[in-house]
Coordinates of C-alpha atoms in Angstrom, one line a residue:
X1 CA 0.0 0.0 0.0
X2 CA 1.4 3.4 -0.9
X3 CA 0.6 6.4 1.3
X4 CA 1.0 9.8 -0.2
X5 CA 1.7 12.9 1.9
X6 CA 1.3 16.2 0.2
X7 CA 3.5 18.4 2.4
X8 CA 4.4 17.7 6.0
X9 CA 1.5 19.7 7.4
X10 CA -1.0 18.5 4.8
X11 CA -1.5 14.8 5.6
X12 CA -4.9 13.4 4.8
X13 CA -5.2 11.4 8.0
X14 CA -8.9 10.3 7.4
X15 CA -8.0 8.7 4.0
X16 CA -4.9 6.9 5.4
X17 CA -6.8 5.5 8.4
X18 CA -9.6 4.4 6.2
X19 CA -7.2 2.5 3.9
X20 CA -5.5 0.8 6.9
X21 CA -8.9 -0.1 8.4
X22 CA -10.3 -1.6 5.2
X23 CA -8.1 -4.7 5.6
X24 CA -8.8 -4.9 9.3
X25 CA -12.5 -5.0 8.6
X26 CA -12.4 -8.1 6.4
X27 CA -13.1 -10.5 9.3
X28 CA -16.0 -8.3 10.4
X29 CA -17.5 -8.4 6.9
X30 CA -17.2 -12.2 7.0
X31 CA -18.9 -12.5 10.3
X32 CA -21.8 -10.2 9.2
X33 CA -22.1 -12.3 6.0
X34 CA -22.3 -15.5 8.0
X35 CA -24.9 -14.0 10.3
X36 CA -27.0 -12.8 7.4
X37 CA -26.8 -16.2 5.7
X38 CA -27.9 -17.9 9.0
X39 CA -30.8 -15.4 9.2
X40 CA -31.9 -16.3 5.7
X41 CA -31.8 -20.0 6.6
X42 CA -34.0 -19.4 9.6
X43 CA -36.5 -17.4 7.4
X44 CA -36.5 -20.3 5.0
X45 CA -37.2 -22.8 7.8
X46 CA -40.1 -20.5 8.9
X47 CA -41.6 -20.6 5.5
X48 CA -41.4 -24.4 5.4
X49 CA -42.9 -24.4 9.0
X50 CA -45.8 -22.4 7.7
X51 CA -46.5 -24.8 4.9
X52 CA -46.2 -27.9 7.1
X53 CA -48.4 -26.3 9.8
X54 CA -51.1 -25.5 7.2
X55 CA -51.0 -29.1 5.9
X56 CA -51.2 -30.5 9.5
X57 CA -54.2 -28.3 10.3
X58 CA -56.1 -29.7 7.3
X59 CA -55.3 -33.2 8.6
X60 CA -57.0 -32.6 11.9
X61 CA -60.2 -34.4 12.8
X62 CA -62.3 -31.2 12.6
X63 CA -60.8 -29.9 9.3
X64 CA -60.9 -30.7 5.6
X65 CA -59.0 -34.1 5.3
X66 CA -59.6 -35.5 8.8
X67 CA -63.3 -34.9 8.9
X68 CA -65.3 -38.2 8.5
X69 CA -68.2 -36.6 6.6
X70 CA -65.7 -35.3 3.9
X71 CA -64.2 -38.8 3.3
X72 CA -67.4 -40.8 2.8
X73 CA -69.8 -41.0 -0.1
X74 CA -72.7 -41.5 2.3
X75 CA -74.8 -38.4 2.7
X76 CA -77.7 -37.9 5.2
X77 CA -80.7 -36.1 3.8
X78 CA -83.3 -34.5 6.2
X79 CA -86.9 -34.2 5.0
X80 CA -90.1 -33.2 6.8
X81 CA -89.3 -31.0 9.8
X82 CA -85.9 -29.9 8.4
X83 CA -85.3 -27.2 11.0
X84 CA -85.6 -29.6 13.9
X85 CA -82.4 -31.6 13.4
X86 CA -79.1 -31.7 11.6
X87 CA -77.8 -35.1 10.3
X88 CA -74.4 -36.1 9.2
X89 CA -73.6 -39.6 7.9
X90 CA -70.4 -41.5 8.7
X91 CA -68.8 -44.0 6.4
X92 CA -70.7 -46.9 8.0
X93 CA -74.1 -45.2 8.0
X94 CA -77.1 -47.5 7.6
X95 CA -79.3 -47.1 4.6
X96 CA -82.5 -47.7 6.6
X97 CA -84.7 -44.6 6.7
X98 CA -85.5 -43.1 10.1
X99 CA -88.3 -40.9 11.4
X100 CA -87.1 -38.6 14.3
X101 CA -89.4 -37.0 16.8
X102 CA -87.7 -34.6 19.2
X103 CA -90.0 -34.6 22.3
X104 CA -87.7 -32.5 24.5
X105 CA -84.5 -30.6 24.0
X106 CA -81.8 -30.9 26.7
X107 CA -81.5 -27.7 28.6
X108 CA -79.0 -26.2 31.0
X109 CA -79.6 -25.2 34.6
X110 CA -79.9 -21.4 34.9
X111 CA -80.8 -18.7 37.4
X112 CA -81.7 -15.1 36.4
X113 CA -82.3 -11.8 38.1
X114 CA -86.0 -11.4 39.1
X115 CA -85.9 -7.8 37.9
X116 CA -83.7 -5.3 36.1
X117 CA -80.6 -4.0 37.9
X118 CA -80.5 -0.3 38.3
X119 CA -78.1 2.4 39.4
X120 CA -78.9 3.9 42.9
X121 CA -80.2 7.5 43.2
X122 CA -81.3 7.6 39.6
X123 CA -83.1 10.8 38.8
X124 CA -86.2 11.1 36.7
X125 CA -89.3 8.9 36.4
X126 CA -87.4 6.1 34.6
X127 CA -84.6 4.3 36.6
X128 CA -81.2 4.1 34.9
X129 CA -80.2 0.6 34.1
X130 CA -76.8 -0.6 35.3
X131 CA -74.0 -1.3 32.7
X132 CA -71.0 -3.5 32.6
X133 CA -68.9 -0.7 34.0
X134 CA -71.2 0.0 37.0
X135 CA -69.6 -0.8 40.3
X136 CA -71.2 -2.8 43.1
X137 CA -71.2 0.2 45.3
X138 CA -73.2 2.2 42.7
X139 CA -76.0 -0.3 42.4
X140 CA -79.5 0.6 43.6
X141 CA -80.2 -0.7 47.1
X142 CA -76.6 -0.6 48.3
X143 CA -76.3 0.8 51.8
X144 CA -72.8 0.9 53.3
X145 CA -71.9 -1.3 56.2
X146 CA -71.7 0.2 59.7
X147 CA -69.5 0.0 62.8
X148 CA -67.1 0.8 61.3
X149 CA -68.0 2.1 57.8
X150 CA -66.0 1.3 54.8
X151 CA -63.3 3.7 53.4
X152 CA -61.7 4.2 50.0
X153 CA -58.6 2.3 51.3
X154 CA -60.8 -0.4 52.9
X155 CA -63.9 -0.9 50.8
X156 CA -66.7 -3.2 51.8
X157 CA -66.4 -6.8 50.7
X158 CA -68.8 -9.5 49.8
X159 CA -68.4 -13.2 49.6
X160 CA -70.6 -15.6 47.5
X161 CA -70.4 -19.2 46.5
X162 CA -71.3 -20.6 43.1
X163 CA -71.3 -24.4 43.0
X164 CA -69.1 -24.4 46.1
X165 CA -66.5 -22.1 44.6
X166 CA -65.9 -19.1 46.7
X167 CA -65.7 -15.6 45.2
X168 CA -64.7 -12.3 47.0
X169 CA -65.8 -8.9 45.6
X170 CA -65.6 -5.3 46.9
X171 CA -67.8 -2.3 46.2
X172 CA -65.1 -1.1 43.8
X173 CA -65.6 -4.2 41.5
X174 CA -67.7 -3.6 38.4
X175 CA -70.3 -6.0 37.0
X176 CA -67.7 -6.8 34.3
X177 CA -65.2 -7.8 37.1
X178 CA -67.8 -10.0 38.6
X179 CA -68.4 -11.8 35.3
X180 CA -64.7 -12.2 34.6
X181 CA -64.0 -13.8 38.0
X182 CA -66.9 -16.2 37.8
X183 CA -66.3 -17.2 34.2
X184 CA -62.6 -17.8 34.7
X185 CA -63.1 -20.0 37.7
X186 CA -63.7 -23.8 38.1
X187 CA -67.4 -23.3 39.0
X188 CA -68.4 -24.8 35.5
X189 CA -70.9 -22.0 34.8
X190 CA -71.2 -19.0 32.5
X191 CA -72.2 -15.7 34.1
X192 CA -73.7 -13.0 31.8
X193 CA -75.2 -9.5 32.1
X194 CA -77.7 -8.2 29.5
X195 CA -77.4 -4.4 29.3
X196 CA -80.7 -4.3 27.4
X197 CA -82.9 -6.2 29.9
X198 CA -80.7 -5.2 32.8
X199 CA -80.6 -8.8 34.1
X200 CA -77.7 -10.9 35.5
X201 CA -77.7 -14.6 34.8
X202 CA -75.7 -17.7 35.7
X203 CA -76.0 -20.8 33.4
X204 CA -74.4 -24.2 33.7
X205 CA -71.8 -25.0 31.0
X206 CA -73.2 -28.4 30.4
X207 CA -76.7 -29.8 29.6
X208 CA -78.7 -32.2 31.7
X209 CA -80.4 -32.9 35.0
X210 CA -77.1 -33.7 36.8
X211 CA -75.6 -30.3 36.1
X212 CA -77.2 -28.1 38.7
X213 CA -76.4 -24.6 40.0
X214 CA -76.1 -23.6 43.7
X215 CA -75.5 -20.0 44.8
X216 CA -75.2 -18.7 48.4
X217 CA -73.6 -15.9 50.3
X218 CA -72.4 -15.1 53.8
X219 CA -71.8 -12.0 55.9
X220 CA -68.1 -12.4 55.4
X221 CA -66.4 -9.0 55.1
X222 CA -63.7 -6.8 56.5
X223 CA -65.9 -3.8 57.3
X224 CA -68.3 -3.9 60.2
X225 CA -71.9 -5.0 60.2
X226 CA -73.2 -5.6 56.6
X227 CA -76.4 -4.0 55.4
X228 CA -76.4 -5.0 51.7
X229 CA -76.5 -8.4 50.1
X230 CA -74.6 -8.8 46.8
X231 CA -77.1 -11.4 45.6
X232 CA -79.8 -8.9 46.6
X233 CA -78.2 -6.1 44.6
X234 CA -78.0 -8.4 41.5
X235 CA -81.7 -9.4 42.1
X236 CA -80.6 -13.0 42.5
X237 CA -81.6 -13.4 46.1
X238 CA -84.4 -15.9 46.2
X239 CA -84.4 -16.2 42.4
X240 CA -85.6 -19.7 41.4
X241 CA -83.0 -22.0 39.8
X242 CA -84.4 -23.6 36.7
X243 CA -83.0 -27.1 36.6
X244 CA -81.4 -28.6 33.5
X245 CA -83.3 -31.3 31.6
X246 CA -82.3 -34.2 29.5
X247 CA -83.4 -34.4 25.9
X248 CA -85.9 -37.0 24.8
X249 CA -86.0 -38.4 21.3
X250 CA -88.1 -41.1 19.6
X251 CA -86.8 -42.7 16.5
X252 CA -88.7 -45.0 14.2
X253 CA -87.1 -47.1 11.5
X254 CA -89.0 -47.4 8.3
X255 CA -89.3 -49.8 5.4
X256 CA -89.2 -48.8 1.8
X257 CA -92.9 -47.8 1.9
X258 CA -92.5 -45.6 4.9
X259 CA -94.1 -48.1 7.4
X260 CA -92.7 -48.2 10.9
X261 CA -90.8 -51.4 11.5
X262 CA -89.1 -50.5 14.7
X263 CA -89.3 -47.9 17.5
X264 CA -86.7 -46.8 20.1
X265 CA -86.6 -44.0 22.6
X266 CA -83.3 -42.2 23.5
X267 CA -82.2 -39.7 26.2
X268 CA -79.5 -37.1 25.4
X269 CA -77.7 -34.8 27.8
X270 CA -76.2 -32.6 25.1
X271 CA -78.7 -32.6 22.2
X272 CA -76.6 -34.9 20.1
X273 CA -77.1 -38.5 19.3
X274 CA -75.5 -41.1 17.0
X275 CA -77.9 -43.8 15.6
X276 CA -77.2 -46.2 12.8
X277 CA -73.9 -44.5 11.9
X278 CA -75.7 -41.1 11.6
X279 CA -74.8 -38.2 13.9
X280 CA -77.9 -36.2 14.9
X281 CA -77.9 -32.7 16.3
X282 CA -81.2 -31.7 17.9
X283 CA -82.2 -28.1 17.2
X284 CA -85.8 -27.8 18.3
X285 CA -88.8 -29.9 19.3
X286 CA -90.6 -31.4 16.3
X287 CA -94.1 -31.4 17.8
X288 CA -96.4 -33.4 15.6
X289 CA -94.2 -33.1 12.5
X290 CA -91.2 -35.4 12.7
X291 CA -88.1 -35.2 10.6
X292 CA -87.2 -38.0 8.3
X293 CA -83.5 -39.0 7.7
X294 CA -82.4 -41.1 4.7
X295 CA -79.0 -41.8 3.3
X296 CA -77.9 -41.6 -0.3
X297 CA -74.6 -42.0 -2.1
X298 CA -73.1 -38.7 -3.3
X299 CA -69.5 -38.9 -4.3
X300 CA -69.1 -35.1 -4.9
X301 CA -67.8 -34.1 -1.5
X302 CA -65.5 -37.1 -1.2
X303 CA -64.0 -36.6 -4.6
X304 CA -63.5 -32.9 -4.1
X305 CA -61.8 -33.6 -0.7
X306 CA -59.4 -36.1 -2.3
X307 CA -58.6 -33.7 -5.2
X308 CA -57.8 -31.1 -2.6
X309 CA -55.7 -33.6 -0.6
X310 CA -53.7 -34.6 -3.6
X311 CA -53.1 -30.9 -4.6
X312 CA -52.0 -30.0 -1.1
X313 CA -49.9 -33.1 -0.7
X314 CA -48.2 -32.6 -4.1
X315 CA -47.6 -28.9 -3.4
X316 CA -45.9 -29.6 -0.1
X317 CA -43.9 -32.5 -1.5
X318 CA -42.7 -30.4 -4.5
X319 CA -41.7 -27.5 -2.3
X320 CA -39.6 -29.7 -0.1
X321 CA -38.0 -31.6 -3.0
X322 CA -37.2 -28.2 -4.7
X323 CA -35.6 -26.9 -1.6
X324 CA -33.5 -30.0 -1.2
X325 CA -32.3 -30.0 -4.8
X326 CA -32.0 -26.3 -5.2
X327 CA -28.6 -25.1 -6.7
X328 CA -26.2 -23.5 -4.2
X329 CA -23.9 -20.8 -5.5
X330 CA -21.0 -20.6 -3.1
X331 CA -19.4 -17.7 -5.1
X332 CA -22.4 -15.5 -4.2
X333 CA -22.2 -14.7 -0.5
X334 CA -24.4 -12.0 1.1
X335 CA -23.3 -8.5 0.0
X336 CA -21.6 -6.2 2.4
X337 CA -22.8 -2.7 2.9
X338 CA -19.9 -1.3 0.9
X339 CA -20.6 -3.8 -2.0
X340 CA -24.3 -2.9 -2.0
X341 CA -23.6 0.8 -2.2
X342 CA -21.5 0.3 -5.3
X343 CA -24.2 -1.7 -7.2
X344 CA -27.4 -0.9 -9.0
X345 CA -30.7 -2.2 -7.6
X346 CA -31.1 -4.7 -10.4
X347 CA -27.6 -6.0 -9.8
X348 CA -28.4 -6.4 -6.1
X349 CA -31.6 -8.3 -6.8
X350 CA -29.8 -10.7 -9.2
X351 CA -27.0 -11.3 -6.8
X352 CA -29.2 -12.0 -3.8
X353 CA -31.4 -14.4 -5.9
X354 CA -28.3 -16.6 -6.3
X355 CA -27.0 -15.9 -2.8
X356 CA -30.3 -17.1 -1.3
X357 CA -30.5 -20.2 -3.6
X358 CA -29.8 -23.5 -1.9
X359 CA -30.3 -22.3 1.7
X360 CA -31.8 -25.8 2.5
X361 CA -30.0 -27.9 -0.1
X362 CA -29.8 -31.5 1.1
X363 CA -31.4 -30.5 4.4
X364 CA -31.8 -33.6 6.5
X365 CA -35.2 -32.5 8.1
X366 CA -36.8 -32.0 4.7
X367 CA -35.3 -35.2 3.3
X368 CA -36.6 -37.3 6.2
X369 CA -40.0 -35.7 5.9
X370 CA -40.3 -36.5 2.2
X371 CA -39.2 -40.1 2.8
X372 CA -41.8 -40.4 5.6
X373 CA -44.6 -38.9 3.5
X374 CA -43.8 -41.2 0.6
X375 CA -43.6 -44.2 2.9
X376 CA -47.1 -43.5 4.3
X377 CA -48.5 -43.4 0.7
X378 CA -46.6 -46.4 -0.5
X379 CA -47.8 -48.6 2.4
X380 CA -51.4 -48.1 1.2
X381 CA -50.7 -47.9 -2.5
X382 CA -52.5 -51.1 -3.4
X383 CA -55.8 -49.8 -1.9
X384 CA -55.2 -46.3 -3.3
X385 CA -54.6 -47.7 -6.8
X386 CA -58.0 -49.5 -6.7
X387 CA -59.6 -46.1 -6.1
X388 CA -57.6 -44.3 -8.9
X389 CA -54.9 -42.8 -6.8
X390 CA -51.4 -43.5 -8.1
X391 CA -47.9 -42.2 -8.0
X392 CA -46.0 -40.8 -11.0
X393 CA -42.6 -41.7 -12.3
X394 CA -39.6 -42.1 -10.0
X395 CA -38.1 -38.8 -11.1
X396 CA -41.3 -37.0 -10.1
X397 CA -40.4 -37.4 -6.4
X398 CA -43.6 -39.2 -5.2
X399 CA -46.2 -37.0 -6.9
X400 CA -49.8 -38.3 -6.7
X401 CA -52.2 -38.6 -9.6
X402 CA -56.0 -39.1 -9.5
X403 CA -58.3 -40.9 -12.0
X404 CA -61.5 -39.1 -11.0
X405 CA -63.8 -41.5 -12.8
X406 CA -62.2 -44.6 -11.2
X407 CA -62.6 -43.0 -7.8
X408 CA -66.3 -42.2 -8.4
X409 CA -66.9 -45.8 -9.5
X410 CA -65.1 -47.2 -6.4
X411 CA -67.1 -45.0 -4.1
X412 CA -70.4 -46.0 -5.7
X413 CA -69.6 -49.7 -5.1
X414 CA -68.1 -49.2 -1.6
X415 CA -68.8 -45.8 0.0
X416 CA -66.8 -46.7 3.1
X417 CA -63.5 -47.6 1.5
X418 CA -62.1 -44.1 1.2
X419 CA -62.7 -43.5 4.9
X420 CA -61.3 -46.9 5.8
X421 CA -58.0 -46.1 4.1
X422 CA -57.6 -42.4 5.1
X423 CA -59.1 -42.2 8.6
X424 CA -58.8 -44.0 11.9
X425 CA -55.7 -44.5 14.0
X426 CA -53.9 -46.5 11.3
X427 CA -55.1 -44.3 8.4
X428 CA -53.1 -42.2 6.0
X429 CA -54.4 -38.9 7.6
X430 CA -53.3 -39.9 11.1
X431 CA -49.9 -41.1 9.9
X432 CA -49.2 -38.0 7.9
X433 CA -50.3 -35.8 10.8
X434 CA -47.8 -37.6 13.1
X435 CA -45.1 -37.0 10.5
X436 CA -46.0 -33.3 10.3
X437 CA -45.9 -33.0 14.1
X438 CA -42.4 -34.5 14.2
X439 CA -41.2 -32.2 11.4
X440 CA -42.6 -29.1 13.2
X441 CA -40.8 -30.1 16.3
X442 CA -37.5 -30.5 14.4
X443 CA -37.9 -27.1 12.8
X444 CA -38.6 -25.6 16.3
X445 CA -35.5 -27.3 17.9
X446 CA -33.2 -26.2 15.1
X447 CA -34.5 -22.8 13.9
X448 CA -36.7 -21.8 16.8
X449 CA -39.9 -21.7 14.7
X450 CA -43.3 -21.8 16.4
X451 CA -44.7 -25.4 16.0
X452 CA -48.2 -24.1 17.0
X453 CA -48.5 -21.5 14.4
X454 CA -47.9 -20.9 10.7
X455 CA -47.4 -17.1 11.1
X456 CA -44.6 -15.9 8.9
X457 CA -43.9 -13.0 11.3
X458 CA -43.8 -15.1 14.5
X459 CA -40.7 -14.5 16.6
X460 CA -38.0 -17.2 16.7
X461 CA -37.1 -18.9 20.0
X462 CA -33.7 -17.9 21.2
X463 CA -32.9 -21.3 22.8
X464 CA -32.9 -23.2 19.5
X465 CA -29.7 -24.3 17.8
X466 CA -29.7 -21.5 15.3
X467 CA -30.9 -19.0 18.0
X468 CA -27.8 -19.7 20.0
X469 CA -25.7 -19.4 16.9
X470 CA -27.3 -16.0 16.2
X471 CA -26.5 -14.8 19.7
X472 CA -22.9 -16.0 19.3
X473 CA -22.5 -14.1 16.0
X474 CA -24.0 -11.0 17.6
X475 CA -21.6 -11.3 20.5
X476 CA -18.5 -11.9 18.3
X477 CA -19.5 -9.0 16.0
X478 CA -19.9 -6.7 19.0
X479 CA -16.5 -7.6 20.4
X480 CA -14.8 -7.2 17.0
X481 CA -16.4 -3.8 16.4
X482 CA -15.0 -2.7 19.8
X483 CA -11.5 -3.9 18.9
X484 CA -11.7 -2.2 15.5
X485 CA -12.9 1.0 17.1
X486 CA -10.0 0.9 19.5
X487 CA -7.6 0.2 16.6
X488 CA -8.9 3.1 14.6
X489 CA -8.5 5.4 17.6
X490 CA -4.9 4.3 17.9
X491 CA -4.2 5.0 14.2
X492 CA -5.6 8.5 14.6
X493 CA -3.5 9.1 17.6
X494 CA -0.4 7.8 15.8
X495 CA -0.9 9.9 12.7
X496 CA -1.7 13.0 14.7
X497 CA 1.5 12.5 16.7
X498 CA 3.4 12.0 13.4
X499 CA 1.9 15.1 11.9
X500 CA 2.8 17.1 15.0
X501 CA 6.4 15.9 14.9
X502 CA 6.7 16.7 11.2
X503 CA 5.3 20.1 11.7
X504 CA 7.9 20.7 14.4
X505 CA 10.7 19.4 12.2
X506 CA 9.5 21.7 9.3
X507 CA 9.5 24.6 11.7
X508 CA 13.0 23.9 13.0
X509 CA 14.3 23.4 9.4
X510 CA 12.8 26.7 8.3
X511 CA 14.4 28.4 11.3
X512 CA 17.9 26.9 10.5
X513 CA 17.7 27.9 6.9
X514 CA 16.6 31.4 7.7
X515 CA 19.5 31.8 10.1
X516 CA 22.1 30.6 7.6
X517 CA 20.9 33.1 4.9

């Protein structure tokens, strides 16, 4: 390196220090590039986490691919009193028609205010109804305790019990606070306040005669002799508790002409019932007009579900295979700030496209997941092939193909077979779900992704393998920056001292030459 000094007193110290520090900053640039590359890898893992999570969600028992009704060609049709029930056929639903009479719906035990709850000292002819923000101390009928009276620092307290769970409130608690405490407890009830009717209610969470409600209160408090009752202020004191009831259903099986060939009566505690492979949800009493349930074969939903499954499966498989096989350009590391500043935007985009290529090349997690997915399918390939579901050529990486007409014909002859292969503890859906759960856990352990969410903006866990690596890079970069700053300061001090010495030398030389002349 050649340093040029234009006159002893005219040294360009900034330029000289910058040139010297350029070489010193090479290790820092490399560390920043390594940290950037690791950050890109984590982002890539998070993208894969999102796709795997989305697939796993669709495999759940309540979603698209795991729901029984979506995987069977059996369809329940409700006629007659259609609004009284909802029917859903399972794969093994009977073809025998049923007449359903809902005699009673199951109900929940409940207790409600005997009148509207108002604010005390309301002016005008019409009392002002309480709201969710009204405090207990502001309710109509509240009279402060005596001997001694409550203070702001020591408000009057009330104790009530709901299903033997104890609750403590003070006059400063709002109706909203009361609801929150009860609803977040183990009392197994739901408390509610209707600002329109002005009534407070407590309802059991579950249906049936065995789920009762008991409420009581005591004179417990921290302020003297109590005058007011909290249950009285809420108009619940002495309010009758309406007991829960079990539902009653009568089901008649019919022959092809509609004649009753069998009768049975059922009791339900939650307004649901499963009879002959058909899940019934009771919506209202039928009265004298029963509902009729028949089953028919309709392949539309099952075929659409399988088409969606194959599209989703192929998309995930293709994404993973592409990531594993993606070209890696080792001569295109992440750009430094100095390099970016010297390039055009189009050049930066082209460079980073290659720099980000191959981030997950030959990744072991993805390769293991692909192998497991293909293994699940291959183990059932004989049954799948009979329904028109096959795999492509070897080089296609396990891609699935569907012969839609063959699937329809198979479902017409055996409506249950699709459900038999895909659902159940040993079915394709459950096995794939297990595989996805394992993959999400591996992503989480390595990259710190959230295995319970597919959010692409979710924060990474610091205690993952890559999270610890990121913290290590951050620490090393911070230490190196400090050392470089110290080095730069030393250079400035050295050059300043040199310039001072040269200026003194120049001054002495001028003085000597002047004396000689």
